[in-house]
Amino acid sequence: MSYLTKQYKFCAAHRYWNPNWSEAKNYEIFGEDVRIHGHNYILDITINGPINEDSGFIINIFALNEIINQHVIRVMDHSQIQSDIKWFDKKQPSTENMVVFIWEQIANKIPKPANLYSIKLRETPTIFTEYYGPEGK
């Protein structure tokens, strides 16, 4: 089985806040991230599957680009995640939740026999989240 990873970039803003907590608890858990701030996200999409004998590819990269651009980049780029994307209405805009959101947007759109294997989302040079779908690796 072969694995192909394609990298994408987008910019978005967010803030952490739990309305069920006091201001003091929000600051205790989230620190200064209770304020709106932005990141330059780096998104790695990994696809696995058999190599097509005619093309030599697991997936047509143009098709993958269209899926990601339409269902992820156009939705998330230059957004204020927690207020612009309905899915986050009752969820924190953490990378942990963002990878689940992205998976749900694209997993069933990857043309077979290729499969979405994993999503890695880097928020800063020192923090990222990897997700292998609801069933894990």
PDB file of C-alpha atoms in Angstrom:
ATOM      1  CA  MET A   1       0.000   0.000   0.000  1.00  0.00           C
ATOM      2  CA  SER A   2       1.339   3.430  -0.932  1.00  0.00           C
ATOM      3  CA  TYR A   3       0.731   6.724   0.848  1.00  0.00           C
ATOM      4  CA  LEU A   4       0.670  10.169  -0.729  1.00  0.00           C
ATOM      5  CA  THR A   5       0.696  13.369   1.330  1.00  0.00           C
ATOM      6  CA  LYS A   6      -0.283  16.721  -0.168  1.00  0.00           C
ATOM      7  CA  GLN A   7       0.198  19.932   1.785  1.00  0.00           C
ATOM      8  CA  TYR A   8      -2.118  22.938   1.788  1.00  0.00           C
ATOM      9  CA  LYS A   9      -2.065  26.264   3.608  1.00  0.00           C
ATOM     10  CA  PHE A  10      -4.745  28.591   4.879  1.00  0.00           C
ATOM     11  CA  CYS A  11      -5.057  31.488   7.294  1.00  0.00           C
ATOM     12  CA  ALA A  12      -7.818  31.733   9.866  1.00  0.00           C
ATOM     13  CA  ALA A  13      -8.623  33.387  13.174  1.00  0.00           C
ATOM     14  CA  HIS A  14     -10.246  32.012  16.283  1.00  0.00           C
ATOM     15  CA  ARG A  15     -10.659  32.512  19.984  1.00  0.00           C
ATOM     16  CA  TYR A  16     -11.230  30.101  22.817  1.00  0.00           C
ATOM     17  CA  TRP A  17     -14.061  30.757  25.218  1.00  0.00           C
ATOM     18  CA  ASN A  18     -16.402  28.527  27.171  1.00  0.00           C
ATOM     19  CA  PRO A  19     -19.591  30.425  28.064  1.00  0.00           C
ATOM     20  CA  ASN A  20     -20.270  27.963  30.905  1.00  0.00           C
ATOM     21  CA  TRP A  21     -17.092  29.059  32.708  1.00  0.00           C
ATOM     22  CA  SER A  22     -16.252  32.227  34.558  1.00  0.00           C
ATOM     23  CA  GLU A  23     -13.897  34.750  32.978  1.00  0.00           C
ATOM     24  CA  ALA A  24     -11.231  33.648  35.472  1.00  0.00           C
ATOM     25  CA  LYS A  25     -11.556  29.991  34.490  1.00  0.00           C
ATOM     26  CA  ASN A  26     -11.461  30.861  30.766  1.00  0.00           C
ATOM     27  CA  TYR A  27      -8.208  32.760  31.337  1.00  0.00           C
ATOM     28  CA  GLU A  28      -6.864  29.919  33.497  1.00  0.00           C
ATOM     29  CA  ILE A  29      -7.455  27.322  30.760  1.00  0.00           C
ATOM     30  CA  PHE A  30      -6.996  29.366  27.578  1.00  0.00           C
ATOM     31  CA  GLY A  31      -4.748  32.247  28.675  1.00  0.00           C
ATOM     32  CA  GLU A  32      -4.479  35.081  26.173  1.00  0.00           C
ATOM     33  CA  ASP A  33      -6.078  32.852  23.512  1.00  0.00           C
ATOM     34  CA  VAL A  34      -9.468  34.083  24.769  1.00  0.00           C
ATOM     35  CA  ARG A  35      -8.760  37.006  22.466  1.00  0.00           C
ATOM     36  CA  ILE A  36      -9.270  36.701  18.716  1.00  0.00           C
ATOM     37  CA  HIS A  37      -5.991  35.769  17.079  1.00  0.00           C
ATOM     38  CA  GLY A  38      -4.922  34.175  13.824  1.00  0.00           C
ATOM     39  CA  HIS A  39      -2.699  31.408  12.530  1.00  0.00           C
ATOM     40  CA  ASN A  40      -1.150  30.372   9.253  1.00  0.00           C
ATOM     41  CA  TYR A  41      -2.242  26.746   9.236  1.00  0.00           C
ATOM     42  CA  ILE A  42      -0.421  23.991   7.380  1.00  0.00           C
ATOM     43  CA  LEU A  43      -2.682  21.091   6.423  1.00  0.00           C
ATOM     44  CA  ASP A  44      -1.317  17.698   5.365  1.00  0.00           C
ATOM     45  CA  ILE A  45      -3.779  15.330   3.700  1.00  0.00           C
ATOM     46  CA  THR A  46      -2.541  11.743   3.380  1.00  0.00           C
ATOM     47  CA  ILE A  47      -4.220   9.382   0.935  1.00  0.00           C
ATOM     48  CA  ASN A  48      -3.528   5.691   0.624  1.00  0.00           C
ATOM     49  CA  GLY A  49      -4.485   3.075  -1.918  1.00  0.00           C
ATOM     50  CA  PRO A  50      -3.225   1.079  -4.833  1.00  0.00           C
ATOM     51  CA  ILE A  51      -1.141   2.718  -7.536  1.00  0.00           C
ATOM     52  CA  ASN A  52      -3.038   3.022 -10.800  1.00  0.00           C
ATOM     53  CA  GLU A  53      -1.012   1.179 -13.447  1.00  0.00           C
ATOM     54  CA  ASP A  54      -1.927   3.628 -16.203  1.00  0.00           C
ATOM     55  CA  SER A  55      -1.267   6.928 -14.371  1.00  0.00           C
ATOM     56  CA  GLY A  56       1.236   5.783 -11.748  1.00  0.00           C
ATOM     57  CA  PHE A  57      -0.785   7.695  -9.128  1.00  0.00           C
ATOM     58  CA  ILE A  58      -2.841   6.749  -6.065  1.00  0.00           C
ATOM     59  CA  ILE A  59      -5.156   9.687  -6.789  1.00  0.00           C
ATOM     60  CA  ASN A  60      -5.391  12.335  -9.464  1.00  0.00           C
ATOM     61  CA  ILE A  61      -3.803  15.305  -7.681  1.00  0.00           C
ATOM     62  CA  PHE A  62      -6.003  17.763  -9.593  1.00  0.00           C
ATOM     63  CA  ALA A  63      -9.093  15.981  -8.239  1.00  0.00           C
ATOM     64  CA  LEU A  64      -7.669  16.042  -4.708  1.00  0.00           C
ATOM     65  CA  ASN A  65      -6.866  19.752  -5.012  1.00  0.00           C
ATOM     66  CA  GLU A  66     -10.432  20.494  -6.117  1.00  0.00           C
ATOM     67  CA  ILE A  67     -11.893  18.532  -3.182  1.00  0.00           C
ATOM     68  CA  ILE A  68      -9.680  20.289  -0.633  1.00  0.00           C
ATOM     69  CA  ASN A  69     -10.124  23.735  -2.163  1.00  0.00           C
ATOM     70  CA  GLN A  70     -13.901  23.440  -2.381  1.00  0.00           C
ATOM     71  CA  HIS A  71     -14.629  21.759   0.958  1.00  0.00           C
ATOM     72  CA  VAL A  72     -11.834  23.021   3.212  1.00  0.00           C
ATOM     73  CA  ILE A  73      -9.871  26.016   1.942  1.00  0.00           C
ATOM     74  CA  ARG A  74     -12.872  28.018   0.663  1.00  0.00           C
ATOM     75  CA  VAL A  75     -14.661  27.356   3.943  1.00  0.00           C
ATOM     76  CA  MET A  76     -11.825  27.967   6.407  1.00  0.00           C
ATOM     77  CA  ASP A  77      -9.419  30.405   4.758  1.00  0.00           C
ATOM     78  CA  HIS A  78      -9.708  33.917   6.195  1.00  0.00           C
ATOM     79  CA  SER A  79     -12.560  32.862   8.454  1.00  0.00           C
ATOM     80  CA  GLN A  80     -13.121  33.473  12.121  1.00  0.00           C
ATOM     81  CA  ILE A  81     -13.647  29.792  12.727  1.00  0.00           C
ATOM     82  CA  GLN A  82     -15.942  29.743  15.762  1.00  0.00           C
ATOM     83  CA  SER A  83     -18.282  32.387  14.370  1.00  0.00           C
ATOM     84  CA  ASP A  84     -18.161  31.776  10.595  1.00  0.00           C
ATOM     85  CA  ILE A  85     -18.429  27.970  10.483  1.00  0.00           C
ATOM     86  CA  LYS A  86     -21.671  26.610  11.956  1.00  0.00           C
ATOM     87  CA  TRP A  87     -20.076  23.242  12.858  1.00  0.00           C
ATOM     88  CA  PHE A  88     -18.106  25.080  15.580  1.00  0.00           C
ATOM     89  CA  ASP A  89     -21.151  26.713  17.220  1.00  0.00           C
ATOM     90  CA  LYS A  90     -20.818  24.547  20.329  1.00  0.00           C
ATOM     91  CA  LYS A  91     -17.214  23.351  19.813  1.00  0.00           C
ATOM     92  CA  GLN A  92     -13.891  24.991  20.537  1.00  0.00           C
ATOM     93  CA  PRO A  93     -11.935  25.894  17.372  1.00  0.00           C
ATOM     94  CA  SER A  94      -8.972  23.758  18.460  1.00  0.00           C
ATOM     95  CA  THR A  95      -6.822  21.829  16.012  1.00  0.00           C
ATOM     96  CA  GLU A  96      -8.259  18.690  17.631  1.00  0.00           C
ATOM     97  CA  ASN A  97     -11.763  19.696  16.550  1.00  0.00           C
ATOM     98  CA  MET A  98     -10.627  21.191  13.250  1.00  0.00           C
ATOM     99  CA  VAL A  99      -9.175  17.887  11.984  1.00  0.00           C
ATOM    100  CA  VAL A 100     -12.452  16.130  12.782  1.00  0.00           C
ATOM    101  CA  PHE A 101     -14.351  18.837  10.877  1.00  0.00           C
ATOM    102  CA  ILE A 102     -12.021  18.549   7.880  1.00  0.00           C
ATOM    103  CA  TRP A 103     -12.313  14.740   7.884  1.00  0.00           C
ATOM    104  CA  GLU A 104     -16.105  14.971   7.857  1.00  0.00           C
ATOM    105  CA  GLN A 105     -15.988  17.391   4.914  1.00  0.00           C
ATOM    106  CA  ILE A 106     -13.801  15.270   2.634  1.00  0.00           C
ATOM    107  CA  ALA A 107     -13.625  11.580   3.638  1.00  0.00           C
ATOM    108  CA  ASN A 108     -16.542  10.444   1.483  1.00  0.00           C
ATOM    109  CA  LYS A 109     -15.423  12.602  -1.457  1.00  0.00           C
ATOM    110  CA  ILE A 110     -12.072  10.866  -2.078  1.00  0.00           C
ATOM    111  CA  PRO A 111     -12.517   8.800  -5.261  1.00  0.00           C
ATOM    112  CA  LYS A 112     -12.107   5.062  -4.766  1.00  0.00           C
ATOM    113  CA  PRO A 113     -10.040   2.980  -4.661  1.00  0.00           C
ATOM    114  CA  ALA A 114      -8.065   5.706  -2.819  1.00  0.00           C
ATOM    115  CA  ASN A 115      -8.877   6.398   0.833  1.00  0.00           C
ATOM    116  CA  LEU A 116      -8.352   9.274   3.218  1.00  0.00           C
ATOM    117  CA  TYR A 117      -5.694   7.922   5.596  1.00  0.00           C
ATOM    118  CA  SER A 118      -4.884  10.878   7.847  1.00  0.00           C
ATOM    119  CA  ILE A 119      -5.064  14.601   8.386  1.00  0.00           C
ATOM    120  CA  LYS A 120      -2.334  16.599  10.076  1.00  0.00           C
ATOM    121  CA  LEU A 121      -2.995  20.226  10.950  1.00  0.00           C
ATOM    122  CA  ARG A 122      -0.150  22.432  12.169  1.00  0.00           C
ATOM    123  CA  GLU A 123      -1.212  25.570  14.027  1.00  0.00           C
ATOM    124  CA  THR A 124       2.238  26.822  15.050  1.00  0.00           C
ATOM    125  CA  PRO A 125       5.795  25.533  14.621  1.00  0.00           C
ATOM    126  CA  THR A 126       5.427  23.701  17.936  1.00  0.00           C
ATOM    127  CA  ILE A 127       1.890  22.294  17.877  1.00  0.00           C
ATOM    128  CA  PHE A 128      -0.078  20.113  15.494  1.00  0.00           C
ATOM    129  CA  THR A 129      -2.814  17.489  15.610  1.00  0.00           C
ATOM    130  CA  GLU A 130      -2.974  14.273  13.600  1.00  0.00           C
ATOM    131  CA  TYR A 131      -6.241  12.444  12.979  1.00  0.00           C
ATOM    132  CA  TYR A 132      -6.805   9.012  11.490  1.00  0.00           C
ATOM    133  CA  GLY A 133     -10.572   9.124  11.295  1.00  0.00           C
ATOM    134  CA  PRO A 134     -13.257   8.071  13.748  1.00  0.00           C
ATOM    135  CA  GLU A 135     -12.000   4.482  13.765  1.00  0.00           C
ATOM    136  CA  GLY A 136      -8.321   5.361  14.231  1.00  0.00           C
ATOM    137  CA  LYS A 137      -5.373   3.880  12.354  1.00  0.00           C
TER     138      LYS A 137
END
